[in-house]
PDB file of C-alpha atoms in Angstrom:
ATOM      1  CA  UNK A   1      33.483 -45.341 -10.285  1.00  0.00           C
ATOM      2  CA  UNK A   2      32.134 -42.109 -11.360  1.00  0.00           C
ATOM      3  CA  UNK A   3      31.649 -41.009  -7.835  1.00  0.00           C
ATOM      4  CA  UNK A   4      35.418 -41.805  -7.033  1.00  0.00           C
ATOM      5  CA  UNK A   5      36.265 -39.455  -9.900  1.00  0.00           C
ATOM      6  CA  UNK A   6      34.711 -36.382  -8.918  1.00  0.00           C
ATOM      7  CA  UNK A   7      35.611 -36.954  -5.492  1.00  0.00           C
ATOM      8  CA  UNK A   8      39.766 -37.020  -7.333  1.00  0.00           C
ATOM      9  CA  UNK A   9      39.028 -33.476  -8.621  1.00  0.00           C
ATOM     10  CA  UNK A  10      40.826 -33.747 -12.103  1.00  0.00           C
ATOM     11  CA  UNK A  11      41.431 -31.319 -14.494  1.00  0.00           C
ATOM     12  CA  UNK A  12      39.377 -32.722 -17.115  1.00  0.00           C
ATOM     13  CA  UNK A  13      37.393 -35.931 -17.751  1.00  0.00           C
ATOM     14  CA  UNK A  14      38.094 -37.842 -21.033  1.00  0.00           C
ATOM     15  CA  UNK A  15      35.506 -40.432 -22.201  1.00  0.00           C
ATOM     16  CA  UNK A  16      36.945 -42.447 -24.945  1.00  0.00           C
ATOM     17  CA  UNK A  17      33.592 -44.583 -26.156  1.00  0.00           C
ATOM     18  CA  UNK A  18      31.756 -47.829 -26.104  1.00  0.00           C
ATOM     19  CA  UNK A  19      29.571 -46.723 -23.981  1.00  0.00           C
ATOM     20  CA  UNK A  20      26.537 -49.059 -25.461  1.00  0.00           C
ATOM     21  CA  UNK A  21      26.455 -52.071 -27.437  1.00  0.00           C
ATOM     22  CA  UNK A  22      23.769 -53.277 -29.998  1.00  0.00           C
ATOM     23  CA  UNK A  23      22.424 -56.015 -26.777  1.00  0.00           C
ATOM     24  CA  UNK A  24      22.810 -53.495 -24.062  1.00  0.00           C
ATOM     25  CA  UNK A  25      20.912 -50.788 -25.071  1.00  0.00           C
ATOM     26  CA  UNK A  26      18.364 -49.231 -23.354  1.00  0.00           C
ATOM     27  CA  UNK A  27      16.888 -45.736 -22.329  1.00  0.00           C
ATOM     28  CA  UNK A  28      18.570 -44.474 -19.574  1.00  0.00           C
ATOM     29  CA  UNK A  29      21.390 -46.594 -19.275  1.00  0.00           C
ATOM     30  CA  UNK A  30      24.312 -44.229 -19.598  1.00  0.00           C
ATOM     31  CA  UNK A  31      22.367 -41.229 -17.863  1.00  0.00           C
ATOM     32  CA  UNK A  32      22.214 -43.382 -14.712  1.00  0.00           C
ATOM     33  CA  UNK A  33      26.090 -44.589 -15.236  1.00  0.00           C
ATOM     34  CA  UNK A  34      27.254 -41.288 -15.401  1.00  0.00           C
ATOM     35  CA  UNK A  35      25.191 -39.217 -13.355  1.00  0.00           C
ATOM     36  CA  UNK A  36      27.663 -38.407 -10.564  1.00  0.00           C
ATOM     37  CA  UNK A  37      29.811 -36.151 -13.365  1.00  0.00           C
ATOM     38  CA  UNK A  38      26.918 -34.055 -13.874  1.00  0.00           C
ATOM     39  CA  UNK A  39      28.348 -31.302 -11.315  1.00  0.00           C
ATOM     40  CA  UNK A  40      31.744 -31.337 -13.154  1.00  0.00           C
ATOM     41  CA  UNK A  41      30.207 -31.899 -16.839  1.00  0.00           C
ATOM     42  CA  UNK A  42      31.827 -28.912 -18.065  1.00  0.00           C
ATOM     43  CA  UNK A  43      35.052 -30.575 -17.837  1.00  0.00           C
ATOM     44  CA  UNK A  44      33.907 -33.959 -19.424  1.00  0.00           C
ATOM     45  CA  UNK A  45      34.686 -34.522 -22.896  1.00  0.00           C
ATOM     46  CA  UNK A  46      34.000 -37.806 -25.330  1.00  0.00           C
ATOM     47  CA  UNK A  47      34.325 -39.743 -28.687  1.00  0.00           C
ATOM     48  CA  UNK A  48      32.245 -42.381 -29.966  1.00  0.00           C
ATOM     49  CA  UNK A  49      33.323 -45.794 -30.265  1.00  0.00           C
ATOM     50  CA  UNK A  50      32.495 -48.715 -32.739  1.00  0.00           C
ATOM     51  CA  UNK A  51      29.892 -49.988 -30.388  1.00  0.00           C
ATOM     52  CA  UNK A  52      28.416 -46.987 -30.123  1.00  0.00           C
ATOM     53  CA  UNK A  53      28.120 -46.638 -33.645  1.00  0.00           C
ATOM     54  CA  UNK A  54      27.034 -50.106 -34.181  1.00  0.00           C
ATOM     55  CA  UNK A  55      22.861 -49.331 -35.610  1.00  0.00           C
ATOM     56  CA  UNK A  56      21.007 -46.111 -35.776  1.00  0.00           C
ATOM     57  CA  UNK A  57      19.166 -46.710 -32.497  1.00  0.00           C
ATOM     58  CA  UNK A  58      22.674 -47.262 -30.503  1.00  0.00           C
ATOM     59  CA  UNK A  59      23.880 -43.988 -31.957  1.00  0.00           C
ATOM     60  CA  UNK A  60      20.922 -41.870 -31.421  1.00  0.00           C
ATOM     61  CA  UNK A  61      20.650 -42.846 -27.890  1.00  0.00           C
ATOM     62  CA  UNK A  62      24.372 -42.075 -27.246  1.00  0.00           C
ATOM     63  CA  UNK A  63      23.647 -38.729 -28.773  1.00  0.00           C
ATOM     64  CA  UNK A  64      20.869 -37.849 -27.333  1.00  0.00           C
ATOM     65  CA  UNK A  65      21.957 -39.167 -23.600  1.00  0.00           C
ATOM     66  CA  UNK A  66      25.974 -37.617 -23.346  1.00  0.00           C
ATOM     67  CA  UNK A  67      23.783 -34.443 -24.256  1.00  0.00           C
ATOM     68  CA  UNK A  68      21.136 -34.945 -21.544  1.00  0.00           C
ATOM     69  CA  UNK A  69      24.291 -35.259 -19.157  1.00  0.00           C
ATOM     70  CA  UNK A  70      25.691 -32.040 -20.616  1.00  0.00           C
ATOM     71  CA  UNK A  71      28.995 -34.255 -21.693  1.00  0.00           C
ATOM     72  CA  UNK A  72      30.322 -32.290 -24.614  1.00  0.00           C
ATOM     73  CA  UNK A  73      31.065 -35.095 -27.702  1.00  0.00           C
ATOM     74  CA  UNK A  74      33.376 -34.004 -30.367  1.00  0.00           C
ATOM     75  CA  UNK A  75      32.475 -35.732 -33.627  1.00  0.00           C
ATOM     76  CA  UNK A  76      35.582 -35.230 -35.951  1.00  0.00           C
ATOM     77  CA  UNK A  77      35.782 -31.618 -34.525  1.00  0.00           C
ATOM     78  CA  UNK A  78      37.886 -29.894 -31.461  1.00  0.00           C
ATOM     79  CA  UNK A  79      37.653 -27.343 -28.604  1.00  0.00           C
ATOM     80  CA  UNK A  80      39.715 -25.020 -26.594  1.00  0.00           C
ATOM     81  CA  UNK A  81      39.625 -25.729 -22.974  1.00  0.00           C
ATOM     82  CA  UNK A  82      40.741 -22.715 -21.002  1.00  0.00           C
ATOM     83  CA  UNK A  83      39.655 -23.261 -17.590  1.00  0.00           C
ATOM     84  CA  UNK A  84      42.918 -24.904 -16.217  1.00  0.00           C
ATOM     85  CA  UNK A  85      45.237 -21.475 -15.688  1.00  0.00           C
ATOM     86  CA  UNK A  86      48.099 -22.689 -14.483  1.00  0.00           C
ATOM     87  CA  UNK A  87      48.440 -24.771 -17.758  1.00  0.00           C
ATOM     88  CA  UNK A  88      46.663 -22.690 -20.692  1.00  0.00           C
ATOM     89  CA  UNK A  89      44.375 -22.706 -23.394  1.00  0.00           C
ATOM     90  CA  UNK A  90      44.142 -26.645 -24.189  1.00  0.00           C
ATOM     91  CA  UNK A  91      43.264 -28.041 -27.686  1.00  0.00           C
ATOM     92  CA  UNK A  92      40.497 -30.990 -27.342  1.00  0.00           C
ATOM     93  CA  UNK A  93      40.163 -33.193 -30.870  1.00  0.00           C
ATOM     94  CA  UNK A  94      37.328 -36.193 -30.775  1.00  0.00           C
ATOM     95  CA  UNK A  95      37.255 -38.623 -33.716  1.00  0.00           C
ATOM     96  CA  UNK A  96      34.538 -40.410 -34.625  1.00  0.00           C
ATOM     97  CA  UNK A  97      35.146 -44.296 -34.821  1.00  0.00           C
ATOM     98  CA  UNK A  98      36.097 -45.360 -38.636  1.00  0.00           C
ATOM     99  CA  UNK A  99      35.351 -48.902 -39.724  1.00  0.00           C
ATOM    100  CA  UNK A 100      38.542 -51.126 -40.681  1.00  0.00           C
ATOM    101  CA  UNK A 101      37.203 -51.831 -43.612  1.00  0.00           C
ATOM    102  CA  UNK A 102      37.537 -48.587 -45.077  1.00  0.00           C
ATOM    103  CA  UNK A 103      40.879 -47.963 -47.134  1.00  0.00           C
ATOM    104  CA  UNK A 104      40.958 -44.844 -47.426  1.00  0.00           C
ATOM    105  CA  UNK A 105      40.311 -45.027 -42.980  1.00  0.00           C
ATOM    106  CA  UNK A 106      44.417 -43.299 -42.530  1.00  0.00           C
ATOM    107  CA  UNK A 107      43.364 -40.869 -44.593  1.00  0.00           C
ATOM    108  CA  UNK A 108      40.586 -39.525 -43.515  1.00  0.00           C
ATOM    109  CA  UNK A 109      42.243 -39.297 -39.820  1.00  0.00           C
ATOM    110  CA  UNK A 110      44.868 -37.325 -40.765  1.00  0.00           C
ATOM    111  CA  UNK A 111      42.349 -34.804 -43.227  1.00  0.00           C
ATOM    112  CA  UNK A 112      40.252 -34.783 -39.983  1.00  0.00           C
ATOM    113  CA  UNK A 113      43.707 -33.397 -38.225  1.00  0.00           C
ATOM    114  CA  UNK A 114      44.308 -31.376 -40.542  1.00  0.00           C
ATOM    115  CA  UNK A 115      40.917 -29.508 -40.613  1.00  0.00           C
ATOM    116  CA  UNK A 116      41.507 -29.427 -36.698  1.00  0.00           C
ATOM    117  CA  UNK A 117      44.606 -27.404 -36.874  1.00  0.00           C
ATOM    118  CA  UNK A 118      46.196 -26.383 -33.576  1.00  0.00           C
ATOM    119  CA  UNK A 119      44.878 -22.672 -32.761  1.00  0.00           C
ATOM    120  CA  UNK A 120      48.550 -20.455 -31.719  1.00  0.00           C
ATOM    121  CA  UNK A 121      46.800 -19.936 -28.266  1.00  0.00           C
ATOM    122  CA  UNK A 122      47.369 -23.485 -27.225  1.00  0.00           C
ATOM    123  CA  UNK A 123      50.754 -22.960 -28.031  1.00  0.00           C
ATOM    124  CA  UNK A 124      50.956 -26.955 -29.029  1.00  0.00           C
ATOM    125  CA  UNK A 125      48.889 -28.240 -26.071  1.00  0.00           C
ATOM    126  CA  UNK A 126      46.951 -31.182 -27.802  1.00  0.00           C
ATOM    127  CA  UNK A 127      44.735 -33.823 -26.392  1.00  0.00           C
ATOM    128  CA  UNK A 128      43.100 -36.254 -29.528  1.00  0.00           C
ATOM    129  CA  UNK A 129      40.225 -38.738 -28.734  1.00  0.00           C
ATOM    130  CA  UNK A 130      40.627 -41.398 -30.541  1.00  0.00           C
ATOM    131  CA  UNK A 131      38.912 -44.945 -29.632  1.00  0.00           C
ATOM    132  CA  UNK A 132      40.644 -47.002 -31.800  1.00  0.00           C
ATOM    133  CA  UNK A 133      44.382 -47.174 -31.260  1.00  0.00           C
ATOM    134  CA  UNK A 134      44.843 -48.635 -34.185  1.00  0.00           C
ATOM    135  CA  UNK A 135      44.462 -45.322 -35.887  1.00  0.00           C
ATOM    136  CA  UNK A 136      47.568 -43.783 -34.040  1.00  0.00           C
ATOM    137  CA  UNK A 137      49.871 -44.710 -36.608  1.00  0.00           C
ATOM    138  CA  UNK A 138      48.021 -42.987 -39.187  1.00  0.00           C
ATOM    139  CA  UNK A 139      49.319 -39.354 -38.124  1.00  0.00           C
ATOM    140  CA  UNK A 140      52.757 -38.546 -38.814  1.00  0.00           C
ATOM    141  CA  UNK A 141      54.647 -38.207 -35.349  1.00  0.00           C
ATOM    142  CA  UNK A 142      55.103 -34.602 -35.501  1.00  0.00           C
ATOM    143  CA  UNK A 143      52.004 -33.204 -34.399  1.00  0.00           C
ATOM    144  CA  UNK A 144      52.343 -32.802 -30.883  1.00  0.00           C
ATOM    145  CA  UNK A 145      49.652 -34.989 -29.646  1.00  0.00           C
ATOM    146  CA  UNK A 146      48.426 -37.100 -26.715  1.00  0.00           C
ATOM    147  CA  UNK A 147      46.355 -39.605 -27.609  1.00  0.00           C
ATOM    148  CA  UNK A 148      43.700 -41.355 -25.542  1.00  0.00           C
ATOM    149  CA  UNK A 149      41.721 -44.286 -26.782  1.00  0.00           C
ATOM    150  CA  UNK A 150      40.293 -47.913 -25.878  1.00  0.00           C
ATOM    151  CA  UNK A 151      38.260 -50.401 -28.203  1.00  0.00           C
ATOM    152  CA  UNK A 152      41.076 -53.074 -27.448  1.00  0.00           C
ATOM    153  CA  UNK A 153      39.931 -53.651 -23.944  1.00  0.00           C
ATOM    154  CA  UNK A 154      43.835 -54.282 -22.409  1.00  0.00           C
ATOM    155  CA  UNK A 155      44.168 -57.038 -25.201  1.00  0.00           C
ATOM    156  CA  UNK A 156      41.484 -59.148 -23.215  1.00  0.00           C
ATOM    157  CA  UNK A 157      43.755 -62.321 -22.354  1.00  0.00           C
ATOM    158  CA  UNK A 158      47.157 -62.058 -21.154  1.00  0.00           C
ATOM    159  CA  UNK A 159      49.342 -61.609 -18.367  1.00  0.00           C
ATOM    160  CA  UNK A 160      49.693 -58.541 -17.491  1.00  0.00           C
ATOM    161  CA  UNK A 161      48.077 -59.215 -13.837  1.00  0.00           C
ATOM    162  CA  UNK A 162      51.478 -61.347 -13.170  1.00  0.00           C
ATOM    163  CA  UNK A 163      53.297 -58.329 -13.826  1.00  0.00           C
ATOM    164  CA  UNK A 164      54.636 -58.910 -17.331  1.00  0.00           C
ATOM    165  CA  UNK A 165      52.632 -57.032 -20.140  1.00  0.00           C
ATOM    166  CA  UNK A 166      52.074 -59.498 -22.624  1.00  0.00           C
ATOM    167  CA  UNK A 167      48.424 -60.206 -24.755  1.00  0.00           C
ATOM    168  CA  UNK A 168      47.124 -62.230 -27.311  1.00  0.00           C
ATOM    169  CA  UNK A 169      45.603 -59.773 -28.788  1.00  0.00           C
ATOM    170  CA  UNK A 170      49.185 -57.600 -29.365  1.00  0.00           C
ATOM    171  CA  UNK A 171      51.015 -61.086 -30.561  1.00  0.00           C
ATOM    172  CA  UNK A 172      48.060 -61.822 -32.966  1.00  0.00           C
ATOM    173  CA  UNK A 173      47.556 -58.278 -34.702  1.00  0.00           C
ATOM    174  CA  UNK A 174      50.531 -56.168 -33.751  1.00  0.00           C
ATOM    175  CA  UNK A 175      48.138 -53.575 -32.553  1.00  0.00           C
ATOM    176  CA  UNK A 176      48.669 -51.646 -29.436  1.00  0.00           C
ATOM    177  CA  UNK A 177      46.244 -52.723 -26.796  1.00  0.00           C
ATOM    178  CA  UNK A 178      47.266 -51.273 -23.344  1.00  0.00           C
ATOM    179  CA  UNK A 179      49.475 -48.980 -21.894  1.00  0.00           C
ATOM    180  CA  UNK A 180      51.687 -46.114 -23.281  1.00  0.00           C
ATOM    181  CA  UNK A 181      53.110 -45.698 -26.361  1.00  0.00           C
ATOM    182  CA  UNK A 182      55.080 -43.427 -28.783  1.00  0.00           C
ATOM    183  CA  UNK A 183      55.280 -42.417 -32.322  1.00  0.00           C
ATOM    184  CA  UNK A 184      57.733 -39.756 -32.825  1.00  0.00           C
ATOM    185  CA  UNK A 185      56.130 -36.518 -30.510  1.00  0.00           C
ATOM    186  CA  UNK A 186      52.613 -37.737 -30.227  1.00  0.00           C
ATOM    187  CA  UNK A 187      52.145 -40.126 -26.952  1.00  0.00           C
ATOM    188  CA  UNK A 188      49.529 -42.622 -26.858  1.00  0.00           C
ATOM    189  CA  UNK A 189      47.505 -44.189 -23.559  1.00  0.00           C
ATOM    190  CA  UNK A 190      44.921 -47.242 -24.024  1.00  0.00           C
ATOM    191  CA  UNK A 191      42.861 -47.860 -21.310  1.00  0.00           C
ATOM    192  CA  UNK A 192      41.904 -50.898 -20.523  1.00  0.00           C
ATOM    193  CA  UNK A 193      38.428 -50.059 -19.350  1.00  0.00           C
ATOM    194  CA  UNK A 194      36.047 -51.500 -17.412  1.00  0.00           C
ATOM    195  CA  UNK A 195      33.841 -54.964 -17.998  1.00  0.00           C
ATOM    196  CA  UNK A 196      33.885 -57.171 -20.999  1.00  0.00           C
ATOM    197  CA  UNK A 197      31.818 -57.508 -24.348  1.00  0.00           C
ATOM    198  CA  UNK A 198      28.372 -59.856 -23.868  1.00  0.00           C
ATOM    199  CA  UNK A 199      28.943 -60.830 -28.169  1.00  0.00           C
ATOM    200  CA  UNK A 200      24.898 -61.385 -28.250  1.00  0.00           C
ATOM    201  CA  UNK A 201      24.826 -63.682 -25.287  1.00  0.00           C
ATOM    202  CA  UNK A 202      28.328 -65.280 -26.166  1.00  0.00           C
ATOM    203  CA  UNK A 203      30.607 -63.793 -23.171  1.00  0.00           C
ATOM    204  CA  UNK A 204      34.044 -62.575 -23.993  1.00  0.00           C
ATOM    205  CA  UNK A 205      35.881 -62.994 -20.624  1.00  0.00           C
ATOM    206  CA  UNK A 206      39.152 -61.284 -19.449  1.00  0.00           C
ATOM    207  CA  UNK A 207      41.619 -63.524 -18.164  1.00  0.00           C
ATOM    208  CA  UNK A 208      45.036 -61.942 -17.236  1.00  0.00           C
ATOM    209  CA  UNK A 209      44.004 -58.439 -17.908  1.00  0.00           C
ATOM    210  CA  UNK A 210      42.633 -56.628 -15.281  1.00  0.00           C
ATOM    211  CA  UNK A 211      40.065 -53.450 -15.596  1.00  0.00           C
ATOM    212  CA  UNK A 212      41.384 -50.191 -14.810  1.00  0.00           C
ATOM    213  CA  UNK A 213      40.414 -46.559 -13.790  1.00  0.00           C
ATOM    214  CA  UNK A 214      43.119 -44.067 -14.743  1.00  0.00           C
ATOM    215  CA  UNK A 215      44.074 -40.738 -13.426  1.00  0.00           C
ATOM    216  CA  UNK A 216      46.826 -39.268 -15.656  1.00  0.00           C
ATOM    217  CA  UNK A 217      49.322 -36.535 -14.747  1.00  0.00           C
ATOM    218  CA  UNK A 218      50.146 -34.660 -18.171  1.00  0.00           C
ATOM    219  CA  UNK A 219      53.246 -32.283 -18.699  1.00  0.00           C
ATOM    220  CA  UNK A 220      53.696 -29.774 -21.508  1.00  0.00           C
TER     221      UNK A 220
END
């Protein structure tokens, strides 16, 4: 998969989280996953995700193994990417993941936006990592964003592989869980990513909703 990517040549590499969980976690794991991005690293950008986040030991080694692959994560911070000239100076936001169970979780997202105000040089080009797409609606519609996240896994069961997007997860919890969406200028894509969630030995299997590897085509 990561292979295939380089070999596509983007523009820039967006890594929206989950890349460990609390029973697949060992050393080496993601270095060996991601390896083939290592000669385009400088282009590779991430966020954490809740799984990532889930103990100490599962955070540490994210940490310490996005850095070993020179990945650049952006913990409730932002960058300027300015290596794509036909485009321009590019603003880059990563959000850590924030519990549900925190009230005050909208607001902190938007003071976290707010910190990370849009330098003039970007001239309103905005990319936000955000894993949880739940947080989308949290930011007022104005803000000239284009939001990438996961967590939802495409809703898990559905049936969007007969064509017709549709998921028990969206008719439960009226949560975006795949595809593109819009809140007044921001934009919004959740991938569907790639495997399932082992739940401590207790498999959580997709069934009508496929995996996917994205390439995006972004217009300002």
């Amino acid at each position: 998969l990561c292979q295939d990517i380089v070999t596509k040549d983007p523009d820039l590499v967006l890594l929206t989280g989950d890349y460990f969980t609390g029973e697949a976690n060992m050393d080496g794991l993601l270095v060996k996953a991601l390896a083939p991005l290592r000669p385009i690293n400088y282009k590779c950008f991430a966020c954490l995700g809740n799984h990532d986040m889930e103990t100490d030991e599962v955070l540490a080694r994210t940490i310490k193994e996005l850095k070993e692959l020179g990945i650049k994560l952006l913990r409730n911070e932002s960058v300027v990417y300015d290596k794509i000239t036909r485009v321009g100076p590019i603003q880059i936001v990563g959000f850590d993941y924030i519990w549900h169970g925190n009230k005050d979780r909208f607001d902190r997202l938007r003071n976290i936006l707010n910190v990370n105000q849009c330098p003039q040089e970007c001239n309103n080009r905005r990319i936000v990592l955000l894993h949880d797409p739940g947080g989308f609606k949290a930011f007022n519609g104005d803000e000239n964003l284009v939001v990438f996240s996961g967590h939802t896994h495409g809703g898990h069961c559905g049936i969007i592989s007969c064509g017709i997007q549709w998921t028990f997860f969206y008719q439960a919890l009226k949560m975006p869980d795949n595809g593109l969406w819009k809140k007044g200028n921001n934009k919004l894509y959740i991938h569907r990513g790639q495997g399932s969630r082992a739940l401590y030995g207790n498999y959580v299997l997709r069934c009508g909703v496929p995996t996917e590897q994205s390439l995006m085509h972004i217009e300002w």
